[in-house]
Tab-separated table of C-alpha atoms in Angstrom:
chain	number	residue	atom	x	y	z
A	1	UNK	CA	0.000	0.000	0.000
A	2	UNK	CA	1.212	3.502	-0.666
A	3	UNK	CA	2.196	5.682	1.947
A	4	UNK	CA	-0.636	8.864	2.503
A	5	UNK	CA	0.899	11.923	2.481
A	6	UNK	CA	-0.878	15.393	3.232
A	7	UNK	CA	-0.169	18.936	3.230
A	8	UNK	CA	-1.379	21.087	6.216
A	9	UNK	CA	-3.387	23.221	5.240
A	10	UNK	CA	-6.724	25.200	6.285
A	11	UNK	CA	-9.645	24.102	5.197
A	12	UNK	CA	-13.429	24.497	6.150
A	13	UNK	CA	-15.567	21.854	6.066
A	14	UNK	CA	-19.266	21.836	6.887
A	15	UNK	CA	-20.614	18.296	6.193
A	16	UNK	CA	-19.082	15.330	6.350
A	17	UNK	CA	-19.211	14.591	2.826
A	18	UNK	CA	-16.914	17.091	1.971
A	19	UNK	CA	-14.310	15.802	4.354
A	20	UNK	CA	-14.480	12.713	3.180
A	21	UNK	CA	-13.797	13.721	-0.254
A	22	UNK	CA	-10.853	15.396	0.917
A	23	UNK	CA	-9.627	12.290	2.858
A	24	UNK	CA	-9.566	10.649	-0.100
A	25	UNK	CA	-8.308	13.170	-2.501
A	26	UNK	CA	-5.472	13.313	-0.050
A	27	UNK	CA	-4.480	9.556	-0.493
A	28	UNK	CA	-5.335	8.375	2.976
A	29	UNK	CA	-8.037	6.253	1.611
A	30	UNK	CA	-11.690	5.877	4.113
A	31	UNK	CA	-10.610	7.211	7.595
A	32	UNK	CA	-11.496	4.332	9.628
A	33	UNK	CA	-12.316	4.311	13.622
A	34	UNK	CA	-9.842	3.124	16.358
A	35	UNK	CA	-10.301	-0.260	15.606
A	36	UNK	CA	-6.929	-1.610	17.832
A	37	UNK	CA	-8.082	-0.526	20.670
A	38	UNK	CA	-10.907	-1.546	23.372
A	39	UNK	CA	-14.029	0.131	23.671
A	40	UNK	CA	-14.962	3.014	25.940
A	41	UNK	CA	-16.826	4.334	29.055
A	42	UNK	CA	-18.094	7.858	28.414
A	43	UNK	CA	-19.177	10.063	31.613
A	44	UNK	CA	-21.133	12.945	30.392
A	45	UNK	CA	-21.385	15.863	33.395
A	46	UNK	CA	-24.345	17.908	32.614
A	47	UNK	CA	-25.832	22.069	33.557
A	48	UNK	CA	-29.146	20.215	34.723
A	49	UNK	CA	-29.929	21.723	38.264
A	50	UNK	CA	-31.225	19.394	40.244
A	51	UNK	CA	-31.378	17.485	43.335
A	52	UNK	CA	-33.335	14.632	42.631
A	53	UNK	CA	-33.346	14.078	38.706
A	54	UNK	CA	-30.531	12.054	36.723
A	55	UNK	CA	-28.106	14.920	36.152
A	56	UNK	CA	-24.646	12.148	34.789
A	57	UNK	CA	-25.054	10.076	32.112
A	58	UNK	CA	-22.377	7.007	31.481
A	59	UNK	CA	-22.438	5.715	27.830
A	60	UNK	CA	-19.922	2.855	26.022
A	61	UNK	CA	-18.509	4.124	22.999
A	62	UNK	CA	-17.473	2.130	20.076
A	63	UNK	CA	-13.773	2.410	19.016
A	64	UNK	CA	-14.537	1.055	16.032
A	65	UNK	CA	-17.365	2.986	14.885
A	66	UNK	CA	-17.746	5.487	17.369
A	67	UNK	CA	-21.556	4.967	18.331
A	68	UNK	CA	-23.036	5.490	21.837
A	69	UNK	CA	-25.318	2.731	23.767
A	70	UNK	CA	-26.206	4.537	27.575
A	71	UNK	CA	-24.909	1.875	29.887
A	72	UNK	CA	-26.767	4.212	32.976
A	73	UNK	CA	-28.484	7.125	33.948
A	74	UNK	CA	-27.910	9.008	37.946
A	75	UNK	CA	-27.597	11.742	40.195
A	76	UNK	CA	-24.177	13.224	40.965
A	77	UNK	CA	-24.953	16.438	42.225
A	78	UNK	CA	-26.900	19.627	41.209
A	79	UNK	CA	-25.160	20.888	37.825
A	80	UNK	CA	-21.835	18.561	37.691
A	81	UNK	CA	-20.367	20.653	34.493
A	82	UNK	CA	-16.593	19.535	35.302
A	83	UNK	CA	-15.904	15.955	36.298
A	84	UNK	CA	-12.023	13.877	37.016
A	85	UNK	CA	-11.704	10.264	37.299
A	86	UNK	CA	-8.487	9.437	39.424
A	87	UNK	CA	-5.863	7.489	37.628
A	88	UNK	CA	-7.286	3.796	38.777
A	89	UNK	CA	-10.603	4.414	37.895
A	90	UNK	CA	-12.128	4.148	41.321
A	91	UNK	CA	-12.942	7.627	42.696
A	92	UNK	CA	-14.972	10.412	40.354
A	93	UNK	CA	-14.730	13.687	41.130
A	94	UNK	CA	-17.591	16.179	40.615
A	95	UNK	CA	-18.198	20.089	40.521
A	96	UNK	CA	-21.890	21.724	41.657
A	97	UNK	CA	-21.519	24.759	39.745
A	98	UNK	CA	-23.957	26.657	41.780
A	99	UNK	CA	-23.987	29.785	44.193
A	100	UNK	CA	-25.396	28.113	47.225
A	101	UNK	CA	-24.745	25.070	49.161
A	102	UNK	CA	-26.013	23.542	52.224
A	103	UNK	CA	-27.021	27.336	52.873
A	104	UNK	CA	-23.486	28.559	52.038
A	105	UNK	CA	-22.274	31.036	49.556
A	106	UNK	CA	-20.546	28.329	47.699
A	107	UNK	CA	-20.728	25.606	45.295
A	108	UNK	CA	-19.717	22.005	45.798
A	109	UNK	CA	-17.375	19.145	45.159
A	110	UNK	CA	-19.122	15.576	45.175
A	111	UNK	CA	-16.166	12.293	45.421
A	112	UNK	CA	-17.880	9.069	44.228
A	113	UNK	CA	-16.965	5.754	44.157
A	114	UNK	CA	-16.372	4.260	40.874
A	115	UNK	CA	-18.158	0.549	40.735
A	116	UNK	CA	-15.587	-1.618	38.898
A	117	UNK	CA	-18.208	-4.152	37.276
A	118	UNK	CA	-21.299	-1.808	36.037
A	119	UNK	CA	-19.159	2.047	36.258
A	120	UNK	CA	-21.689	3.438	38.308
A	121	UNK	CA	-21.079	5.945	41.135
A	122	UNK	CA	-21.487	6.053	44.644
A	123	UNK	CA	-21.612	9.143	46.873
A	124	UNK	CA	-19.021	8.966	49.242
A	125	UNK	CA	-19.064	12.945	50.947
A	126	UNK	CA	-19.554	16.145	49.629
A	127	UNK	CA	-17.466	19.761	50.801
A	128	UNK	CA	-17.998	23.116	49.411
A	129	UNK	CA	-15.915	24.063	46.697
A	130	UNK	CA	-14.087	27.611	48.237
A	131	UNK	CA	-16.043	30.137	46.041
A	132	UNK	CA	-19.331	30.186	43.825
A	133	UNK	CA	-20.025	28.627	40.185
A	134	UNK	CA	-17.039	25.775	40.526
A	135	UNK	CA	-16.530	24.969	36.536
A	136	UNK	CA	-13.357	23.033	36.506
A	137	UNK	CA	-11.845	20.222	38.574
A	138	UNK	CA	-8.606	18.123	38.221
A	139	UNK	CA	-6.627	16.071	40.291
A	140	UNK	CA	-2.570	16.107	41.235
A	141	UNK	CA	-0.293	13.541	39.451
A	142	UNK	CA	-0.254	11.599	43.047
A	143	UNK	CA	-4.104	11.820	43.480
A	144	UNK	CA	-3.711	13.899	46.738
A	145	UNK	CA	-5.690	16.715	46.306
A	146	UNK	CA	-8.561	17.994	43.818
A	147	UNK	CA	-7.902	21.130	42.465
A	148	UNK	CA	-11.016	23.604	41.805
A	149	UNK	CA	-11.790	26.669	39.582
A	150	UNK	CA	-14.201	28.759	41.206
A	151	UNK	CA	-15.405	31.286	38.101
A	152	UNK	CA	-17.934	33.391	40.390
A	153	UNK	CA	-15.675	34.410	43.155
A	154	UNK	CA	-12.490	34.077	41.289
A	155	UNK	CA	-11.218	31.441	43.916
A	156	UNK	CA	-9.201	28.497	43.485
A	157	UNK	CA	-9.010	26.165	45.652
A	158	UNK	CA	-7.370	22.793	46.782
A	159	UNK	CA	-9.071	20.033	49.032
A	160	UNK	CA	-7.061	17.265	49.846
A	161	UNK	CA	-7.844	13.817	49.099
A	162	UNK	CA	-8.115	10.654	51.719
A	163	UNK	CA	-7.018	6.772	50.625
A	164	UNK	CA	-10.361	6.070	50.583
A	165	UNK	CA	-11.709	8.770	48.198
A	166	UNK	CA	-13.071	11.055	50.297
A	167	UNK	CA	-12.730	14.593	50.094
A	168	UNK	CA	-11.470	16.774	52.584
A	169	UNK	CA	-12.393	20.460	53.591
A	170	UNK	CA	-11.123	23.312	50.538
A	171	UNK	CA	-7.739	25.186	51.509
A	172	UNK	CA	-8.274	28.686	48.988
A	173	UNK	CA	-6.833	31.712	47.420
A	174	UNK	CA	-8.710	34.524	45.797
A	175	UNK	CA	-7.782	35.914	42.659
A	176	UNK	CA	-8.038	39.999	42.230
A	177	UNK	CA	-8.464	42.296	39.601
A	178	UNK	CA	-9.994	42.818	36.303
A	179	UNK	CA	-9.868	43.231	32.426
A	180	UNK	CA	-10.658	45.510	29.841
A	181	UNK	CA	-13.459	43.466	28.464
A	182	UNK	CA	-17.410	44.002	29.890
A	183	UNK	CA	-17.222	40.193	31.249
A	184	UNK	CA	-13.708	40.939	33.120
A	185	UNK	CA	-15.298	43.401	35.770
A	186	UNK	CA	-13.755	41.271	38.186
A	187	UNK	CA	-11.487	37.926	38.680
A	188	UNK	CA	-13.601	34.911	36.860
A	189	UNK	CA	-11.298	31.846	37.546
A	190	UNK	CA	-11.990	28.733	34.966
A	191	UNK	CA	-9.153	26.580	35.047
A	192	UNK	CA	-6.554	24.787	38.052
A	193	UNK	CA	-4.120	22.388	36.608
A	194	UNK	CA	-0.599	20.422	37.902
A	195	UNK	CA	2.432	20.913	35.998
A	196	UNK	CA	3.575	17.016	34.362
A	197	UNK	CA	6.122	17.387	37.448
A	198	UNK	CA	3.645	17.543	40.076
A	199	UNK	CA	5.772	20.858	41.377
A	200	UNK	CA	3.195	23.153	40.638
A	201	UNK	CA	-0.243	24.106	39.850
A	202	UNK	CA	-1.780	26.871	37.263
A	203	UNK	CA	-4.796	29.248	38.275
A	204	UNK	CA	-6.034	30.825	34.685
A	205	UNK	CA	-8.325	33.603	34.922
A	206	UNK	CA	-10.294	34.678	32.754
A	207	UNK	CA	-11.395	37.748	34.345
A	208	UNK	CA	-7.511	39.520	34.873
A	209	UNK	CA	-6.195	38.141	31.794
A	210	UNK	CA	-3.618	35.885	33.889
A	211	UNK	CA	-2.346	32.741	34.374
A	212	UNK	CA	-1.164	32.467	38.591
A	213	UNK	CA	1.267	30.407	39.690
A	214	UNK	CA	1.422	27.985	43.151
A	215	UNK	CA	4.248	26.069	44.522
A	216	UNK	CA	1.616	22.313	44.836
A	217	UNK	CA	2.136	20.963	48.232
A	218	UNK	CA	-0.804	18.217	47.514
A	219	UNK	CA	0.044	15.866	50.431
A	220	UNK	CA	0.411	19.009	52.989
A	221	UNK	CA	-2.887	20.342	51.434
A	222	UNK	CA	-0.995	23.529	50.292
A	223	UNK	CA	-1.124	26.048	47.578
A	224	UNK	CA	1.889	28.723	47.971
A	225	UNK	CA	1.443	31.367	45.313
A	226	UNK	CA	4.490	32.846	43.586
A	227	UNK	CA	5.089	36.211	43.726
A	228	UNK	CA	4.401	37.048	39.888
A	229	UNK	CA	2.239	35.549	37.498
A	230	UNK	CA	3.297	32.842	35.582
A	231	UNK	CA	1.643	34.170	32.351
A	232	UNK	CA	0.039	37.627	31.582
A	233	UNK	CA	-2.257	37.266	28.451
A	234	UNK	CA	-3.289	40.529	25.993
A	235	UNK	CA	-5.445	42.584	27.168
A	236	UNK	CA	-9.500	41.569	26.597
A	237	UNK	CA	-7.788	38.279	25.481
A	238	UNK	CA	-10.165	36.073	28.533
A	239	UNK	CA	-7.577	32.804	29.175
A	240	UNK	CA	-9.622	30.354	29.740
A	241	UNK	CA	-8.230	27.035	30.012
A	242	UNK	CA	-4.351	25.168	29.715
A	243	UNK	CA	-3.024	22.710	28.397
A	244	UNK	CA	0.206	20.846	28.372
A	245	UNK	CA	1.813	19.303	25.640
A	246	UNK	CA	3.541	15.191	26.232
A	247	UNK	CA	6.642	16.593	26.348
A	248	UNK	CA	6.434	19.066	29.122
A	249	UNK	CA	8.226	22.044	27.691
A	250	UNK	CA	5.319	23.643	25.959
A	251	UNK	CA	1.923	23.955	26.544
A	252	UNK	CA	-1.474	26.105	25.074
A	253	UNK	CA	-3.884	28.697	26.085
A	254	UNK	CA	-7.319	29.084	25.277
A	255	UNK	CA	-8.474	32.611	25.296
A	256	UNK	CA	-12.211	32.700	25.321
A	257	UNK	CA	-13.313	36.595	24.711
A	258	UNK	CA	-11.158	37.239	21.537
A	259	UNK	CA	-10.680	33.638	19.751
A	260	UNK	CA	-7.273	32.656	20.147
A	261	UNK	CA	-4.480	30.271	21.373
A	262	UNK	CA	-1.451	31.296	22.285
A	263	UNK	CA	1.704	28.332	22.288
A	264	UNK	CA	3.862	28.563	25.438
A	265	UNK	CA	6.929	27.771	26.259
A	266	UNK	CA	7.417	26.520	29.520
A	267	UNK	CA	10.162	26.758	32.067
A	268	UNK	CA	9.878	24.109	34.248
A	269	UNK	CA	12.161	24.961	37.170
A	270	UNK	CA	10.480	28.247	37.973
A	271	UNK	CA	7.019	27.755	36.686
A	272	UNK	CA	6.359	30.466	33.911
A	273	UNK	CA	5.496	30.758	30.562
A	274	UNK	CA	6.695	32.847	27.331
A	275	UNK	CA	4.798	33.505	24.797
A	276	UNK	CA	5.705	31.738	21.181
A	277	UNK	CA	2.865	32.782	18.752
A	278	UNK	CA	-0.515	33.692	19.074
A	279	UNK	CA	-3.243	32.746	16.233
A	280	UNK	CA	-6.870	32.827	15.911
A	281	UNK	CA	-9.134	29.756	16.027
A	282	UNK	CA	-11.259	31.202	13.390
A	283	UNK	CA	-11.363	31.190	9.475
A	284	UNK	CA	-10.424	34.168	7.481
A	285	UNK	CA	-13.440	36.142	6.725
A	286	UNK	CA	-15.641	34.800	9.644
A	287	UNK	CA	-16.924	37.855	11.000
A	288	UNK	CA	-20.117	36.628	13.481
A	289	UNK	CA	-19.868	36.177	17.079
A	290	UNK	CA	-17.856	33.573	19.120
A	291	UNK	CA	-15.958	32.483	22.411
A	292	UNK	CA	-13.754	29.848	22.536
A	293	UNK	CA	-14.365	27.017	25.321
A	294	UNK	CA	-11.631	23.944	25.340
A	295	UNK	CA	-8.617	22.795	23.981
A	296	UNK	CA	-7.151	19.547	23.838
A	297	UNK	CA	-3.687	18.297	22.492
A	298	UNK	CA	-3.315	14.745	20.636
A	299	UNK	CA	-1.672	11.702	22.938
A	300	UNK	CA	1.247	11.991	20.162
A	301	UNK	CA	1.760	15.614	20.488
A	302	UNK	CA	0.865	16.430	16.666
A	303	UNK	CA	-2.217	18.258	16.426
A	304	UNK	CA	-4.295	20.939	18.862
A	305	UNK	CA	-8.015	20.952	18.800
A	306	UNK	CA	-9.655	24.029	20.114
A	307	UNK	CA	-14.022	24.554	19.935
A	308	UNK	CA	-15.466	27.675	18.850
A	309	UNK	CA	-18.623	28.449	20.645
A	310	UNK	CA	-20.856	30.444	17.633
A	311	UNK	CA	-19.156	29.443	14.884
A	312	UNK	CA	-19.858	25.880	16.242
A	313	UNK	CA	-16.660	24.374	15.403
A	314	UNK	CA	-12.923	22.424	15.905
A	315	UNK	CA	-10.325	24.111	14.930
A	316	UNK	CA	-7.536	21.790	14.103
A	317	UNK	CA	-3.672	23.050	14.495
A	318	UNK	CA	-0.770	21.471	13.281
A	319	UNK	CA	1.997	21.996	16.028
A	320	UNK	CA	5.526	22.378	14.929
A	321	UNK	CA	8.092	19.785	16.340
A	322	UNK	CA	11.089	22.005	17.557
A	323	UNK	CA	9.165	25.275	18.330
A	324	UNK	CA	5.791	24.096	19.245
A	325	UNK	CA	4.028	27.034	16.986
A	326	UNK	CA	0.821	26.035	14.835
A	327	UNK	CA	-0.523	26.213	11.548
A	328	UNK	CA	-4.015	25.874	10.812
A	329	UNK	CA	-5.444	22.763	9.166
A	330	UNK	CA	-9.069	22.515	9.106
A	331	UNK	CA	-12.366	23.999	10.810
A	332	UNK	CA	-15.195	21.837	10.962
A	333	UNK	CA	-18.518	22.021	12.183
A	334	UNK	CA	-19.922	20.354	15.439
A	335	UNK	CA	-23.643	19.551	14.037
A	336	UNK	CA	-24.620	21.121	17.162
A	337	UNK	CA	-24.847	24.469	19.246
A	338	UNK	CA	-22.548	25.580	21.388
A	339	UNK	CA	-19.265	23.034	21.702
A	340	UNK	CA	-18.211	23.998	25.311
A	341	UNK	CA	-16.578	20.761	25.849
A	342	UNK	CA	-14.515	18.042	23.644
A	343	UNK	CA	-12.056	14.912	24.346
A	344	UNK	CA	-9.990	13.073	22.609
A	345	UNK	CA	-9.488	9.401	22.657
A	346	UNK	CA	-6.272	8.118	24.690
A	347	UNK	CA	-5.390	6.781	21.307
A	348	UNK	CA	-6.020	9.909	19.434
A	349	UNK	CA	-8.165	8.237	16.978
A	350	UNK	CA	-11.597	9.351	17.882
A	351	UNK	CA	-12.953	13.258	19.170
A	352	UNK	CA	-16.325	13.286	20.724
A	353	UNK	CA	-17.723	16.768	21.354
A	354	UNK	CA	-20.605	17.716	23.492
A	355	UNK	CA	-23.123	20.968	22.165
A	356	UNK	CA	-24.730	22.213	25.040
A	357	UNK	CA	-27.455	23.870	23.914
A	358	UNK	CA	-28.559	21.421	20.861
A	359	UNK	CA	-28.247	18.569	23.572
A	360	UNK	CA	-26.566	15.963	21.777
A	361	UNK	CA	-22.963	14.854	21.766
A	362	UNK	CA	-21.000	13.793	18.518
A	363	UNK	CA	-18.239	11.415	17.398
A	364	UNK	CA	-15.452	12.210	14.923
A	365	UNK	CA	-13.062	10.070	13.657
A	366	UNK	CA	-9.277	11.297	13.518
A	367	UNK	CA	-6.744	10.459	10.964
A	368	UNK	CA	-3.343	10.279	12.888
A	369	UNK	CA	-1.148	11.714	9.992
A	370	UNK	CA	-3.127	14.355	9.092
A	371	UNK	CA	-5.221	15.425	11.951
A	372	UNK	CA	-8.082	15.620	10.253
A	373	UNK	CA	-11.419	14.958	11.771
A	374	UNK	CA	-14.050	13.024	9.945
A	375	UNK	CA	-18.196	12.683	11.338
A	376	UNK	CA	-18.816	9.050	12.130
A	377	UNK	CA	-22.766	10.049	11.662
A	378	UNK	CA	-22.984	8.691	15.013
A	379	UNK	CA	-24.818	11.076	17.541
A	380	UNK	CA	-26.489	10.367	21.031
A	381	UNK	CA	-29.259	13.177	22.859
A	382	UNK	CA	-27.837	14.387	26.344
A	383	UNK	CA	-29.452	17.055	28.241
A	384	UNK	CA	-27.465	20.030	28.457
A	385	UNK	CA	-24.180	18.071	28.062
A	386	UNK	CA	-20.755	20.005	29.649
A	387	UNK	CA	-18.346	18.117	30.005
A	388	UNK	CA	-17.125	14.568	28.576
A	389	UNK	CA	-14.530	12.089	30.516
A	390	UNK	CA	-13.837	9.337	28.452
A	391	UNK	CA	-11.591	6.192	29.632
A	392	UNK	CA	-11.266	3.046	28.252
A	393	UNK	CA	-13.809	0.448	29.152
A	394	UNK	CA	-12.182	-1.265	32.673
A	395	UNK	CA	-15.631	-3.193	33.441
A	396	UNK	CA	-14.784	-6.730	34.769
């Protein structure tokens, strides 16, 4: 067989016909779906506010051909829009992105057991999350501590995590300041990350145009903050979330209120970022309203996906090996409204993007030389879907 080569190159693409003309124009042949690999668990965090109604959804996906069958249906809090699975798949960790709980000015953070024959979840405690309208959640490279956005207050906060799952109370630091732009009249927090060394963590704020910097004490419970930012964005730009690339030394920034990433450069030892290029995630000409919402880089460190919430698309980078800048290759649409969340595959072969407010969530299939992303046709209805964790299927 002949080997596919491809150009990098922009390209728009609004049905999946068109794509898959290009596909094959390009030599690549029919992209096909991640047939190696084993299936896949899908937890789907949703905006529905509830106490009593189903408000996660778990679904198996195909690798193959990237269709969804619902495996369950339960609670997991009121509005869990940000969810992390710890790294042996038997503790989920859940955001209430609310104002008030249990009659404090706060949202919460829900732990859960992870049931290793059906994936279901079972509460295990609850804390508030530090600040109001919690809309991002990770966890430390040791599992020691859950690490929590709060975009209301402009808090971030850390609550340490127990052997047995359980989440203790939230140890926080307020963000100050504000922005140039009408939705940066004060700090608006939306991501807390680790560094791939586990020596610090990264506060972005949308609201001050920053990213701030901790010294990540996750087994003492501790967030130091360092004197100066690690990152200071353009003015009006809105960082919203971070991203690291495999190999540690560079990373990406999504800037929600004017459309663009901006590659870093990262310096390791003292936990700040330069600035190597910044591009918009829109096509030339595209002149109607938008605001970026994730980004996502492959497992091999190739390609950068970003959604574009009003154009209602990916945006698909190429990223240079030895300087880590992109090019653009393609924009395609979402066949839904409002992408505010995507994931990718651990083997980088399928994208599955969640619209919020066309309630359904999508599968792509992606072609690992040229980054390309092709509709499987495969769709499933989720209310008000936010956020998508996908592992591979560990059911016994």
């Amino acid at each position: 067989m002949p080997m596919c080569s491809f150009t990098l190159r922009r390209v728009s693409i609004r049905s999946g016909g068109a794509l898959l003309a290009l596909a094959l124009a390009a030599g690549c042949g029919r992209p096909v779906g991640d047939r190696a690999g084993r299936d896949y668990l899908l937890y789907v965090g949703t905006n529905v506010t509830s106490e009593k109604e189903n408000t996660l959804f778990i679904y198996r996906v195909s690798a193959a051909t990237g269709a969804f069958s619902r495996v369950s249906a339960q609670w997991a809090g009121s509005k869990p829009t940000y969810l992390a699975m710890g790294a042996k798949r038997n503790f989920l960790y859940a955001v209430s992105e609310t104002q008030a709980f249990r009659g404090a000015a706060s949202g919460g953070v829900s732990s859960f057991a992870v049931d290793q024959h059906t994936g279901a979840l079972t509460l295990l405690n609850q804390q508030p999350s530090g600040g109001s309208y919690p809309c991002y959640i990770s966890l430390d490279r040791a599992g020691k501590a859950a690490l929590v956005a709060n975009y209301g207050s402009g808090t971030v906060s850390l609550l340490p995590v127990a052997a047995d799952g359980q989440l203790g109370p939230p140890v926080s630091d307020q963000h100050t300041g504000s922005g140039p732009h009408p939705n940066q009249a004060g700090p608006h927090a939306h991501c807390l990350l680790p560094d791939p060394a586990n020596a610090f963590a990264f506060g972005v704020n949308l609201g001050t145009d920053q990213v701030v910097g901790y010294r990540l004490g996750a087994a003492a419970g501790q967030l130091t903050r360092q004197p100066q930012p690690a990152f200071v964005a353009r003015p009006g730009a809105g960082p919203r979330h971070l991203v690291f690339h495999p190999d540690g030394r560079r990373a990406y920034l999504v800037n929600e209120l004017n459309s663009t990433v901006t590659a870093l450069l990262y310096d390791a030892a003292g936990g700040q970022f330069r600035e190597a290029q910044t591009v918009s995630t829109l096509p030339a000409g595209y002149a109607g309203p938008n605001s970026c919402a994730d980004v996502h880089v492959a497992p091999d460190g190739r390609f950068l996906y970003v959604s574009n919430r009003g154009r209602n698309s990916i945006a698909v980078f190429g990223i240079e090996d030895h300087t880590g800048r992109l090019s653009p290759v393609q924009d395609v649409d979402t066949q839904g409204q409002t992408p505010r969340n995507f994931t990718l595959a651990p083997s980088g072969r399928l994208l599955l993007v969640a619209n919020q407010n066309s309630n359904n969530v999508v599968s792509y299939r992606v072609d690992p030389q040229s980054g390309l992303l092709t509709p499987t046709g495969q769709s499933t209805t989720v209310p008000s879907p936010m956020f998508l964790g996908l592992v591979e299927d560990f059911r016994r």
